[in-house]
Short mmCIF file of N, CA and C in Angstrom, two decimals:
data_model
loop_
_atom_site.label_atom_id
_atom_site.label_comp_id
_atom_site.label_asym_id
_atom_site.label_seq_id
_atom_site.Cartn_x
_atom_site.Cartn_y
_atom_site.Cartn_z
N LEU A 19 -98.33 83.48 92.03
CA LEU A 19 -97.53 84.37 92.83
C LEU A 19 -98.25 84.64 94.14
N GLY A 20 -97.52 84.60 95.22
CA GLY A 20 -98.07 84.99 96.52
C GLY A 20 -97.55 86.36 96.87
N LEU A 21 -98.41 87.23 97.37
CA LEU A 21 -98.02 88.58 97.75
C LEU A 21 -98.43 88.88 99.18
N SER A 22 -97.49 89.46 99.94
CA SER A 22 -97.78 89.87 101.29
C SER A 22 -97.08 91.19 101.54
N GLY A 23 -97.48 91.84 102.60
CA GLY A 23 -96.87 93.11 102.97
C GLY A 23 -97.70 93.78 104.03
N PRO A 24 -97.15 94.80 104.65
CA PRO A 24 -97.90 95.49 105.71
C PRO A 24 -99.09 96.27 105.15
N PRO A 25 -100.05 96.61 106.00
CA PRO A 25 -101.17 97.44 105.54
C PRO A 25 -100.64 98.75 104.96
N GLY A 26 -101.19 99.15 103.83
CA GLY A 26 -100.78 100.41 103.19
C GLY A 26 -99.61 100.27 102.24
N ALA A 27 -99.11 99.06 102.05
CA ALA A 27 -97.98 98.86 101.13
C ALA A 27 -98.43 98.98 99.67
N GLY A 28 -99.74 98.86 99.44
CA GLY A 28 -100.25 98.96 98.07
C GLY A 28 -100.43 97.62 97.39
N LYS A 29 -100.71 96.57 98.18
CA LYS A 29 -100.85 95.23 97.61
C LYS A 29 -101.98 95.17 96.57
N SER A 30 -103.15 95.66 96.93
CA SER A 30 -104.30 95.60 96.01
C SER A 30 -104.07 96.46 94.77
N THR A 31 -103.48 97.64 94.96
CA THR A 31 -103.19 98.52 93.83
C THR A 31 -102.17 97.87 92.91
N PHE A 32 -101.13 97.27 93.49
CA PHE A 32 -100.12 96.57 92.70
C PHE A 32 -100.76 95.43 91.91
N ILE A 33 -101.59 94.63 92.59
CA ILE A 33 -102.22 93.49 91.93
C ILE A 33 -103.11 93.95 90.78
N GLU A 34 -103.88 95.04 90.99
CA GLU A 34 -104.73 95.52 89.90
C GLU A 34 -103.89 95.95 88.70
N CYS A 35 -102.84 96.71 88.95
CA CYS A 35 -101.96 97.19 87.86
C CYS A 35 -101.30 96.01 87.14
N PHE A 36 -100.72 95.11 87.91
CA PHE A 36 -100.02 93.95 87.36
C PHE A 36 -101.01 93.04 86.63
N GLY A 37 -102.18 92.83 87.24
CA GLY A 37 -103.21 91.99 86.63
C GLY A 37 -103.69 92.56 85.29
N LYS A 38 -103.91 93.87 85.23
CA LYS A 38 -104.33 94.51 83.97
C LYS A 38 -103.25 94.36 82.90
N MET A 39 -101.99 94.53 83.29
CA MET A 39 -100.89 94.35 82.34
C MET A 39 -100.90 92.92 81.78
N LEU A 40 -101.14 91.95 82.66
CA LEU A 40 -101.17 90.55 82.22
C LEU A 40 -102.35 90.26 81.30
N THR A 41 -103.54 90.77 81.64
CA THR A 41 -104.71 90.50 80.78
C THR A 41 -104.56 91.19 79.42
N GLU A 42 -103.92 92.35 79.38
CA GLU A 42 -103.65 93.02 78.10
C GLU A 42 -102.71 92.20 77.23
N ARG A 43 -101.92 91.34 77.88
CA ARG A 43 -101.00 90.45 77.16
C ARG A 43 -101.62 89.07 76.95
N LYS A 44 -102.95 89.01 77.05
CA LYS A 44 -103.75 87.80 76.76
C LYS A 44 -103.63 86.69 77.79
N HIS A 45 -103.23 87.02 79.01
CA HIS A 45 -103.23 86.03 80.09
C HIS A 45 -104.59 86.05 80.76
N LYS A 46 -104.97 84.91 81.35
CA LYS A 46 -106.15 84.84 82.20
C LYS A 46 -105.65 84.85 83.64
N VAL A 47 -106.13 85.84 84.40
CA VAL A 47 -105.61 86.09 85.74
C VAL A 47 -106.67 85.83 86.80
N SER A 48 -106.29 85.10 87.81
CA SER A 48 -107.15 84.87 88.96
C SER A 48 -106.50 85.49 90.18
N VAL A 49 -107.30 86.21 90.97
CA VAL A 49 -106.80 86.82 92.20
C VAL A 49 -107.56 86.22 93.38
N LEU A 50 -106.82 85.63 94.29
CA LEU A 50 -107.40 85.10 95.52
C LEU A 50 -106.95 86.03 96.64
N ALA A 51 -107.85 86.88 97.09
CA ALA A 51 -107.53 87.89 98.11
C ALA A 51 -108.05 87.44 99.46
N VAL A 52 -107.16 87.33 100.42
CA VAL A 52 -107.52 86.85 101.75
C VAL A 52 -107.64 88.03 102.70
N ASP A 53 -108.78 88.13 103.37
CA ASP A 53 -109.03 89.20 104.33
C ASP A 53 -109.16 88.62 105.73
N PRO A 54 -108.77 89.41 106.74
CA PRO A 54 -108.89 88.91 108.12
C PRO A 54 -110.35 88.82 108.55
N SER A 55 -110.60 87.88 109.42
CA SER A 55 -111.94 87.72 109.99
C SER A 55 -111.94 88.27 111.41
N SER A 56 -113.06 88.80 111.81
CA SER A 56 -113.22 89.30 113.17
C SER A 56 -113.23 88.14 114.15
N SER A 57 -112.46 88.27 115.22
CA SER A 57 -112.47 87.22 116.25
C SER A 57 -113.76 87.29 117.06
N THR A 58 -114.47 88.42 117.00
CA THR A 58 -115.72 88.59 117.74
C THR A 58 -116.90 88.05 116.95
N SER A 59 -117.08 88.58 115.72
CA SER A 59 -118.26 88.21 114.94
C SER A 59 -118.00 87.11 113.92
N GLY A 60 -116.72 86.91 113.57
CA GLY A 60 -116.40 85.93 112.53
C GLY A 60 -116.54 86.50 111.14
N GLY A 61 -117.05 87.72 111.04
CA GLY A 61 -117.26 88.35 109.74
C GLY A 61 -115.99 88.94 109.16
N SER A 62 -116.07 89.31 107.88
CA SER A 62 -114.93 89.89 107.18
C SER A 62 -115.46 90.91 106.19
N LEU A 63 -114.70 91.99 105.97
CA LEU A 63 -115.13 93.04 105.03
C LEU A 63 -115.02 92.62 103.58
N LEU A 64 -114.05 91.76 103.26
CA LEU A 64 -113.81 91.31 101.89
C LEU A 64 -113.70 92.51 100.93
N GLY A 65 -112.94 93.51 101.35
CA GLY A 65 -112.86 94.76 100.62
C GLY A 65 -111.82 94.82 99.51
N ASP A 66 -110.96 93.81 99.39
CA ASP A 66 -109.91 93.88 98.38
C ASP A 66 -110.47 94.00 96.97
N LYS A 67 -111.56 93.31 96.68
CA LYS A 67 -112.14 93.37 95.34
C LYS A 67 -112.61 94.78 95.00
N THR A 68 -113.10 95.52 95.99
CA THR A 68 -113.58 96.87 95.73
C THR A 68 -112.44 97.83 95.40
N ARG A 69 -111.21 97.48 95.78
CA ARG A 69 -110.05 98.30 95.45
C ARG A 69 -109.46 97.94 94.10
N MET A 70 -110.01 96.94 93.44
CA MET A 70 -109.52 96.50 92.13
C MET A 70 -110.64 96.64 91.09
N THR A 71 -111.20 97.81 90.98
CA THR A 71 -112.39 98.01 90.14
C THR A 71 -112.14 97.73 88.67
N GLU A 72 -111.00 98.17 88.14
CA GLU A 72 -110.69 97.93 86.72
C GLU A 72 -110.53 96.44 86.45
N LEU A 73 -109.76 95.77 87.27
CA LEU A 73 -109.52 94.35 87.08
C LEU A 73 -110.80 93.55 87.29
N ALA A 74 -111.65 93.98 88.22
CA ALA A 74 -112.91 93.29 88.49
C ALA A 74 -113.83 93.29 87.27
N ARG A 75 -113.71 94.29 86.43
CA ARG A 75 -114.54 94.37 85.22
C ARG A 75 -113.92 93.67 84.02
N ASP A 76 -112.69 93.23 84.14
CA ASP A 76 -111.96 92.60 83.03
C ASP A 76 -112.47 91.16 82.84
N MET A 77 -112.87 90.84 81.63
CA MET A 77 -113.42 89.51 81.34
C MET A 77 -112.36 88.39 81.46
N ASN A 78 -111.10 88.75 81.44
CA ASN A 78 -110.03 87.75 81.56
C ASN A 78 -109.46 87.68 82.97
N ALA A 79 -110.21 88.22 83.92
CA ALA A 79 -109.77 88.20 85.31
C ALA A 79 -110.90 87.71 86.21
N TYR A 80 -110.51 87.06 87.27
CA TYR A 80 -111.44 86.56 88.28
C TYR A 80 -110.87 86.95 89.64
N ILE A 81 -111.68 87.60 90.46
CA ILE A 81 -111.22 87.99 91.80
C ILE A 81 -112.12 87.34 92.83
N ARG A 82 -111.50 86.61 93.76
CA ARG A 82 -112.25 85.92 94.79
C ARG A 82 -111.72 86.32 96.16
N PRO A 83 -112.44 87.23 96.86
CA PRO A 83 -112.05 87.53 98.23
C PRO A 83 -112.55 86.43 99.16
N SER A 84 -111.73 86.08 100.15
CA SER A 84 -112.11 85.03 101.10
C SER A 84 -111.67 85.43 102.50
N PRO A 85 -112.49 85.11 103.51
CA PRO A 85 -112.11 85.39 104.90
C PRO A 85 -111.18 84.31 105.44
N THR A 86 -110.32 84.68 106.39
CA THR A 86 -109.43 83.68 107.00
C THR A 86 -110.20 82.71 107.87
N SER A 87 -111.30 83.16 108.43
CA SER A 87 -112.12 82.33 109.32
C SER A 87 -111.28 81.70 110.44
N GLY A 88 -110.34 82.48 110.95
CA GLY A 88 -109.52 82.01 112.07
C GLY A 88 -108.28 81.23 111.69
N THR A 89 -108.09 80.95 110.39
CA THR A 89 -106.90 80.23 109.96
C THR A 89 -105.68 81.12 110.07
N LEU A 90 -104.59 80.59 110.61
CA LEU A 90 -103.36 81.35 110.73
C LEU A 90 -102.49 81.14 109.49
N GLY A 91 -101.51 82.01 109.29
CA GLY A 91 -100.58 81.86 108.18
C GLY A 91 -100.84 82.83 107.04
N GLY A 92 -101.89 83.66 107.15
CA GLY A 92 -102.17 84.67 106.13
C GLY A 92 -103.04 84.21 104.98
N VAL A 93 -103.45 82.94 104.99
CA VAL A 93 -104.30 82.41 103.93
C VAL A 93 -105.51 81.71 104.56
N THR A 94 -106.38 81.15 103.74
CA THR A 94 -107.52 80.41 104.26
C THR A 94 -107.19 78.92 104.31
N ARG A 95 -108.06 78.18 104.94
CA ARG A 95 -107.90 76.72 105.04
C ARG A 95 -107.91 76.06 103.66
N THR A 96 -108.56 76.71 102.69
CA THR A 96 -108.73 76.10 101.36
C THR A 96 -108.01 76.88 100.24
N THR A 97 -107.06 77.72 100.58
CA THR A 97 -106.37 78.50 99.54
C THR A 97 -105.67 77.61 98.53
N ASN A 98 -104.99 76.57 99.00
CA ASN A 98 -104.28 75.69 98.07
C ASN A 98 -105.24 75.04 97.07
N GLU A 99 -106.38 74.59 97.56
CA GLU A 99 -107.37 73.99 96.67
C GLU A 99 -107.94 75.02 95.70
N ALA A 100 -108.13 76.25 96.17
CA ALA A 100 -108.63 77.32 95.29
C ALA A 100 -107.64 77.61 94.17
N ILE A 101 -106.34 77.58 94.48
CA ILE A 101 -105.32 77.77 93.45
C ILE A 101 -105.45 76.69 92.38
N LEU A 102 -105.59 75.45 92.81
CA LEU A 102 -105.72 74.33 91.87
C LEU A 102 -106.98 74.46 91.02
N LEU A 103 -108.08 74.89 91.63
CA LEU A 103 -109.32 75.09 90.87
C LEU A 103 -109.16 76.18 89.81
N CYS A 104 -108.49 77.26 90.18
CA CYS A 104 -108.27 78.35 89.22
C CYS A 104 -107.41 77.88 88.06
N GLU A 105 -106.34 77.14 88.36
CA GLU A 105 -105.49 76.61 87.30
C GLU A 105 -106.29 75.66 86.41
N GLY A 106 -107.10 74.80 87.03
CA GLY A 106 -107.94 73.88 86.27
C GLY A 106 -108.98 74.59 85.43
N GLY A 107 -109.40 75.78 85.88
CA GLY A 107 -110.38 76.58 85.15
C GLY A 107 -109.78 77.40 84.02
N GLY A 108 -108.48 77.24 83.77
CA GLY A 108 -107.85 77.91 82.63
C GLY A 108 -107.14 79.21 82.96
N TYR A 109 -107.03 79.55 84.23
CA TYR A 109 -106.30 80.77 84.59
C TYR A 109 -104.81 80.41 84.63
N ASP A 110 -104.03 81.08 83.79
CA ASP A 110 -102.60 80.75 83.70
C ASP A 110 -101.75 81.54 84.69
N VAL A 111 -102.32 82.58 85.32
CA VAL A 111 -101.64 83.32 86.37
C VAL A 111 -102.59 83.41 87.57
N VAL A 112 -102.12 82.96 88.72
CA VAL A 112 -102.91 83.04 89.95
C VAL A 112 -102.13 83.90 90.94
N LEU A 113 -102.74 84.98 91.40
CA LEU A 113 -102.14 85.89 92.37
C LEU A 113 -102.86 85.69 93.70
N VAL A 114 -102.12 85.41 94.75
CA VAL A 114 -102.71 85.22 96.08
C VAL A 114 -102.24 86.35 96.97
N GLU A 115 -103.18 87.20 97.40
CA GLU A 115 -102.87 88.30 98.31
C GLU A 115 -103.18 87.83 99.73
N THR A 116 -102.14 87.76 100.57
CA THR A 116 -102.35 87.30 101.94
C THR A 116 -103.01 88.38 102.78
N VAL A 117 -103.40 87.99 103.96
CA VAL A 117 -104.09 88.89 104.88
C VAL A 117 -103.21 90.07 105.31
N GLY A 118 -101.91 89.89 105.31
CA GLY A 118 -101.02 90.97 105.73
C GLY A 118 -99.67 90.43 106.10
N VAL A 119 -98.91 91.20 106.84
CA VAL A 119 -97.56 90.77 107.14
C VAL A 119 -97.37 90.57 108.64
N GLY A 120 -96.55 89.62 108.94
CA GLY A 120 -96.22 89.33 110.33
C GLY A 120 -95.18 88.23 110.32
N GLN A 121 -94.87 87.71 111.46
CA GLN A 121 -93.82 86.70 111.52
C GLN A 121 -94.25 85.39 110.88
N SER A 122 -95.55 85.12 110.86
CA SER A 122 -95.99 83.81 110.38
C SER A 122 -96.96 83.88 109.20
N GLU A 123 -97.09 85.01 108.56
CA GLU A 123 -98.02 85.13 107.43
C GLU A 123 -97.35 84.75 106.12
N PHE A 124 -96.76 83.57 106.08
CA PHE A 124 -96.08 83.17 104.85
C PHE A 124 -96.41 81.74 104.44
N ALA A 125 -97.51 81.19 104.92
CA ALA A 125 -97.92 79.84 104.53
C ALA A 125 -98.08 79.76 103.01
N VAL A 126 -98.42 80.86 102.38
CA VAL A 126 -98.61 80.89 100.92
C VAL A 126 -97.31 80.58 100.18
N ALA A 127 -96.16 80.83 100.80
CA ALA A 127 -94.87 80.61 100.13
C ALA A 127 -94.71 79.17 99.65
N ASP A 128 -95.31 78.22 100.36
CA ASP A 128 -95.22 76.82 99.96
C ASP A 128 -96.30 76.42 98.95
N MET A 129 -97.18 77.36 98.59
CA MET A 129 -98.27 77.08 97.66
C MET A 129 -98.03 77.67 96.28
N VAL A 130 -97.03 78.56 96.16
CA VAL A 130 -96.85 79.32 94.93
C VAL A 130 -95.44 79.14 94.37
N ASP A 131 -95.26 79.57 93.12
CA ASP A 131 -93.94 79.50 92.49
C ASP A 131 -93.02 80.62 92.96
N MET A 132 -93.61 81.77 93.31
CA MET A 132 -92.82 82.90 93.78
C MET A 132 -93.59 83.64 94.86
N PHE A 133 -92.87 83.96 95.96
CA PHE A 133 -93.47 84.69 97.06
C PHE A 133 -92.85 86.08 97.11
N ILE A 134 -93.69 87.11 96.99
CA ILE A 134 -93.25 88.50 96.93
C ILE A 134 -93.66 89.23 98.20
N LEU A 135 -92.69 89.88 98.83
CA LEU A 135 -92.96 90.74 99.98
C LEU A 135 -92.96 92.17 99.47
N LEU A 136 -94.11 92.83 99.53
CA LEU A 136 -94.26 94.20 99.05
C LEU A 136 -94.17 95.15 100.23
N LEU A 137 -93.27 96.13 100.12
CA LEU A 137 -93.03 97.05 101.23
C LEU A 137 -93.15 98.51 100.79
N PRO A 138 -93.68 99.36 101.67
CA PRO A 138 -93.67 100.80 101.39
C PRO A 138 -92.29 101.36 101.75
N PRO A 139 -91.89 102.48 101.16
CA PRO A 139 -90.55 103.00 101.40
C PRO A 139 -90.34 103.74 102.71
N ALA A 140 -91.38 104.17 103.36
CA ALA A 140 -91.19 105.01 104.54
C ALA A 140 -92.09 104.57 105.68
N GLY A 141 -91.76 103.42 106.26
CA GLY A 141 -92.61 102.91 107.33
C GLY A 141 -91.94 102.91 108.69
N GLY A 142 -90.92 103.71 108.85
CA GLY A 142 -90.23 103.74 110.15
C GLY A 142 -89.05 102.80 110.13
N ASP A 143 -88.85 102.07 111.20
CA ASP A 143 -87.73 101.14 111.31
C ASP A 143 -88.11 99.84 110.62
N GLU A 144 -87.91 99.80 109.31
CA GLU A 144 -88.42 98.71 108.49
C GLU A 144 -87.92 97.34 108.90
N LEU A 145 -86.62 97.21 109.13
CA LEU A 145 -86.09 95.90 109.46
C LEU A 145 -86.60 95.37 110.80
N GLN A 146 -86.94 96.25 111.72
CA GLN A 146 -87.53 95.83 112.97
C GLN A 146 -89.01 95.51 112.79
N GLY A 147 -89.69 96.26 111.94
CA GLY A 147 -91.12 96.10 111.76
C GLY A 147 -91.52 94.82 111.04
N ILE A 148 -90.67 94.35 110.14
CA ILE A 148 -90.96 93.13 109.40
C ILE A 148 -90.15 92.01 110.04
N LYS A 149 -90.81 90.93 110.37
CA LYS A 149 -90.16 89.86 111.10
C LYS A 149 -89.29 88.99 110.20
N ARG A 150 -88.26 88.42 110.81
CA ARG A 150 -87.29 87.61 110.08
C ARG A 150 -87.95 86.45 109.32
N GLY A 151 -88.94 85.82 109.92
CA GLY A 151 -89.56 84.65 109.28
C GLY A 151 -90.05 84.93 107.88
N ILE A 152 -90.75 86.04 107.69
CA ILE A 152 -91.30 86.33 106.37
C ILE A 152 -90.22 86.77 105.40
N ILE A 153 -89.18 87.43 105.89
CA ILE A 153 -88.08 87.84 105.01
C ILE A 153 -87.36 86.60 104.47
N GLU A 154 -87.17 85.61 105.34
CA GLU A 154 -86.49 84.38 104.92
C GLU A 154 -87.27 83.64 103.85
N MET A 155 -88.57 83.80 103.81
CA MET A 155 -89.41 83.08 102.85
C MET A 155 -89.56 83.82 101.53
N ALA A 156 -89.26 85.11 101.50
CA ALA A 156 -89.48 85.93 100.30
C ALA A 156 -88.52 85.57 99.18
N ASP A 157 -89.07 85.40 97.98
CA ASP A 157 -88.25 85.21 96.78
C ASP A 157 -87.90 86.56 96.16
N LEU A 158 -88.74 87.54 96.46
CA LEU A 158 -88.56 88.88 95.91
C LEU A 158 -89.10 89.88 96.93
N VAL A 159 -88.33 90.92 97.22
CA VAL A 159 -88.81 92.02 98.05
C VAL A 159 -88.97 93.20 97.12
N ALA A 160 -90.18 93.70 96.99
CA ALA A 160 -90.46 94.83 96.09
C ALA A 160 -90.80 96.06 96.91
N ILE A 161 -90.07 97.13 96.68
CA ILE A 161 -90.34 98.39 97.36
C ILE A 161 -91.33 99.15 96.49
N ASN A 162 -92.52 99.35 97.01
CA ASN A 162 -93.62 99.97 96.26
C ASN A 162 -93.69 101.45 96.60
N LYS A 163 -94.42 102.21 95.82
CA LYS A 163 -94.64 103.65 96.07
C LYS A 163 -93.32 104.41 96.06
N ALA A 164 -92.39 104.00 95.21
CA ALA A 164 -91.04 104.58 95.17
C ALA A 164 -90.95 105.69 94.14
N ASP A 165 -91.74 106.73 94.35
CA ASP A 165 -91.69 107.86 93.42
C ASP A 165 -91.82 109.17 94.19
N GLY A 166 -91.62 110.29 93.50
CA GLY A 166 -91.76 111.60 94.14
C GLY A 166 -90.84 111.75 95.33
N ASP A 167 -91.38 112.23 96.44
CA ASP A 167 -90.60 112.44 97.66
C ASP A 167 -90.13 111.14 98.29
N LEU A 168 -90.66 110.01 97.83
CA LEU A 168 -90.31 108.73 98.44
C LEU A 168 -89.17 108.01 97.73
N VAL A 169 -88.57 108.62 96.70
CA VAL A 169 -87.47 107.98 95.98
C VAL A 169 -86.29 107.73 96.91
N VAL A 170 -85.88 108.74 97.67
CA VAL A 170 -84.72 108.59 98.56
C VAL A 170 -85.00 107.56 99.66
N PRO A 171 -86.14 107.63 100.37
CA PRO A 171 -86.41 106.58 101.37
C PRO A 171 -86.51 105.18 100.73
N ALA A 172 -87.01 105.10 99.51
CA ALA A 172 -87.12 103.80 98.83
C ALA A 172 -85.74 103.22 98.56
N ARG A 173 -84.83 104.05 98.12
CA ARG A 173 -83.46 103.57 97.86
C ARG A 173 -82.78 103.16 99.17
N ARG A 174 -83.07 103.87 100.25
CA ARG A 174 -82.49 103.54 101.55
C ARG A 174 -82.99 102.18 102.03
N ILE A 175 -84.31 101.98 101.96
CA ILE A 175 -84.85 100.69 102.42
C ILE A 175 -84.39 99.56 101.51
N GLN A 176 -84.23 99.84 100.22
CA GLN A 176 -83.72 98.82 99.31
C GLN A 176 -82.32 98.39 99.75
N ALA A 177 -81.46 99.35 100.03
CA ALA A 177 -80.09 99.04 100.47
C ALA A 177 -80.11 98.25 101.78
N GLU A 178 -80.99 98.63 102.72
CA GLU A 178 -81.09 97.91 103.99
C GLU A 178 -81.48 96.45 103.76
N TYR A 179 -82.45 96.22 102.88
CA TYR A 179 -82.91 94.85 102.64
C TYR A 179 -81.90 94.04 101.85
N VAL A 180 -81.19 94.67 100.92
CA VAL A 180 -80.14 93.95 100.20
C VAL A 180 -79.11 93.45 101.20
N SER A 181 -78.71 94.30 102.14
CA SER A 181 -77.75 93.90 103.18
C SER A 181 -78.32 92.81 104.07
N ALA A 182 -79.55 92.96 104.49
CA ALA A 182 -80.18 91.97 105.38
C ALA A 182 -80.31 90.62 104.69
N MET A 183 -80.65 90.62 103.42
CA MET A 183 -80.86 89.36 102.69
C MET A 183 -79.56 88.57 102.58
N LYS A 184 -78.43 89.24 102.57
CA LYS A 184 -77.14 88.55 102.47
C LYS A 184 -76.86 87.72 103.72
N LEU A 185 -77.48 88.08 104.83
CA LEU A 185 -77.24 87.39 106.09
C LEU A 185 -78.14 86.16 106.28
N LEU A 186 -79.14 86.02 105.44
CA LEU A 186 -80.11 84.93 105.59
C LEU A 186 -79.72 83.73 104.75
N ARG A 187 -80.07 82.57 105.24
CA ARG A 187 -79.84 81.34 104.50
C ARG A 187 -80.85 81.27 103.34
N ARG A 188 -80.34 80.93 102.17
CA ARG A 188 -81.22 80.83 101.00
C ARG A 188 -82.03 79.54 101.05
N ARG A 189 -83.27 79.64 100.54
CA ARG A 189 -84.14 78.45 100.49
C ARG A 189 -83.83 77.61 99.26
N SER A 190 -83.20 78.20 98.24
CA SER A 190 -82.97 77.51 96.98
C SER A 190 -81.50 77.63 96.57
N LYS A 191 -81.01 76.62 95.93
CA LYS A 191 -79.64 76.65 95.42
C LYS A 191 -79.56 77.38 94.08
N VAL A 192 -80.71 77.55 93.41
CA VAL A 192 -80.70 78.16 92.08
C VAL A 192 -81.24 79.59 92.04
N TRP A 193 -81.87 80.02 93.10
CA TRP A 193 -82.46 81.37 93.10
C TRP A 193 -81.97 82.17 94.31
N ARG A 194 -81.45 83.34 94.04
CA ARG A 194 -81.05 84.26 95.10
C ARG A 194 -82.13 85.33 95.18
N PRO A 195 -82.79 85.49 96.33
CA PRO A 195 -83.84 86.49 96.44
C PRO A 195 -83.34 87.88 96.06
N LYS A 196 -84.19 88.62 95.37
CA LYS A 196 -83.88 89.96 94.87
C LYS A 196 -84.65 91.01 95.67
N VAL A 197 -84.09 92.22 95.72
CA VAL A 197 -84.76 93.35 96.32
C VAL A 197 -84.90 94.41 95.24
#
């Protein structure tokens, strides 16, 4: 699964929760988390693993943070090969967290079986903020943090995306993207 979304959408928290659920069901889970690299120093914080403390301690999970090192598309130059290595190493579920969201951060969509766009419910003008390119590539749009005071905004953004998705050309004849 490939996951992308804007900063603060809860990608790492979602992956930790989902990953723990999978390992409890006897799956072996690999997480390939891609972090942006500094254009000045070339360095990267690689902080996604630190936000997944429970999953990082799980013996049936492997988390590998990697810097983009200037590669565009939201993944690294070797993400596809890393996916194959994880599958070859016996991990039956591979989760790829992209660097973030933008018009072109969807290269992972061609590397995975399902591409998920994770969105927060109250980010302003959502349809303007998320570019058409990434919406067209999404197999699933998941509205995260949809509880408490955010239930109403979450339902509103869900309705907006359901309407928007009807206007886009589908990538598959057998799958209609869900929100």
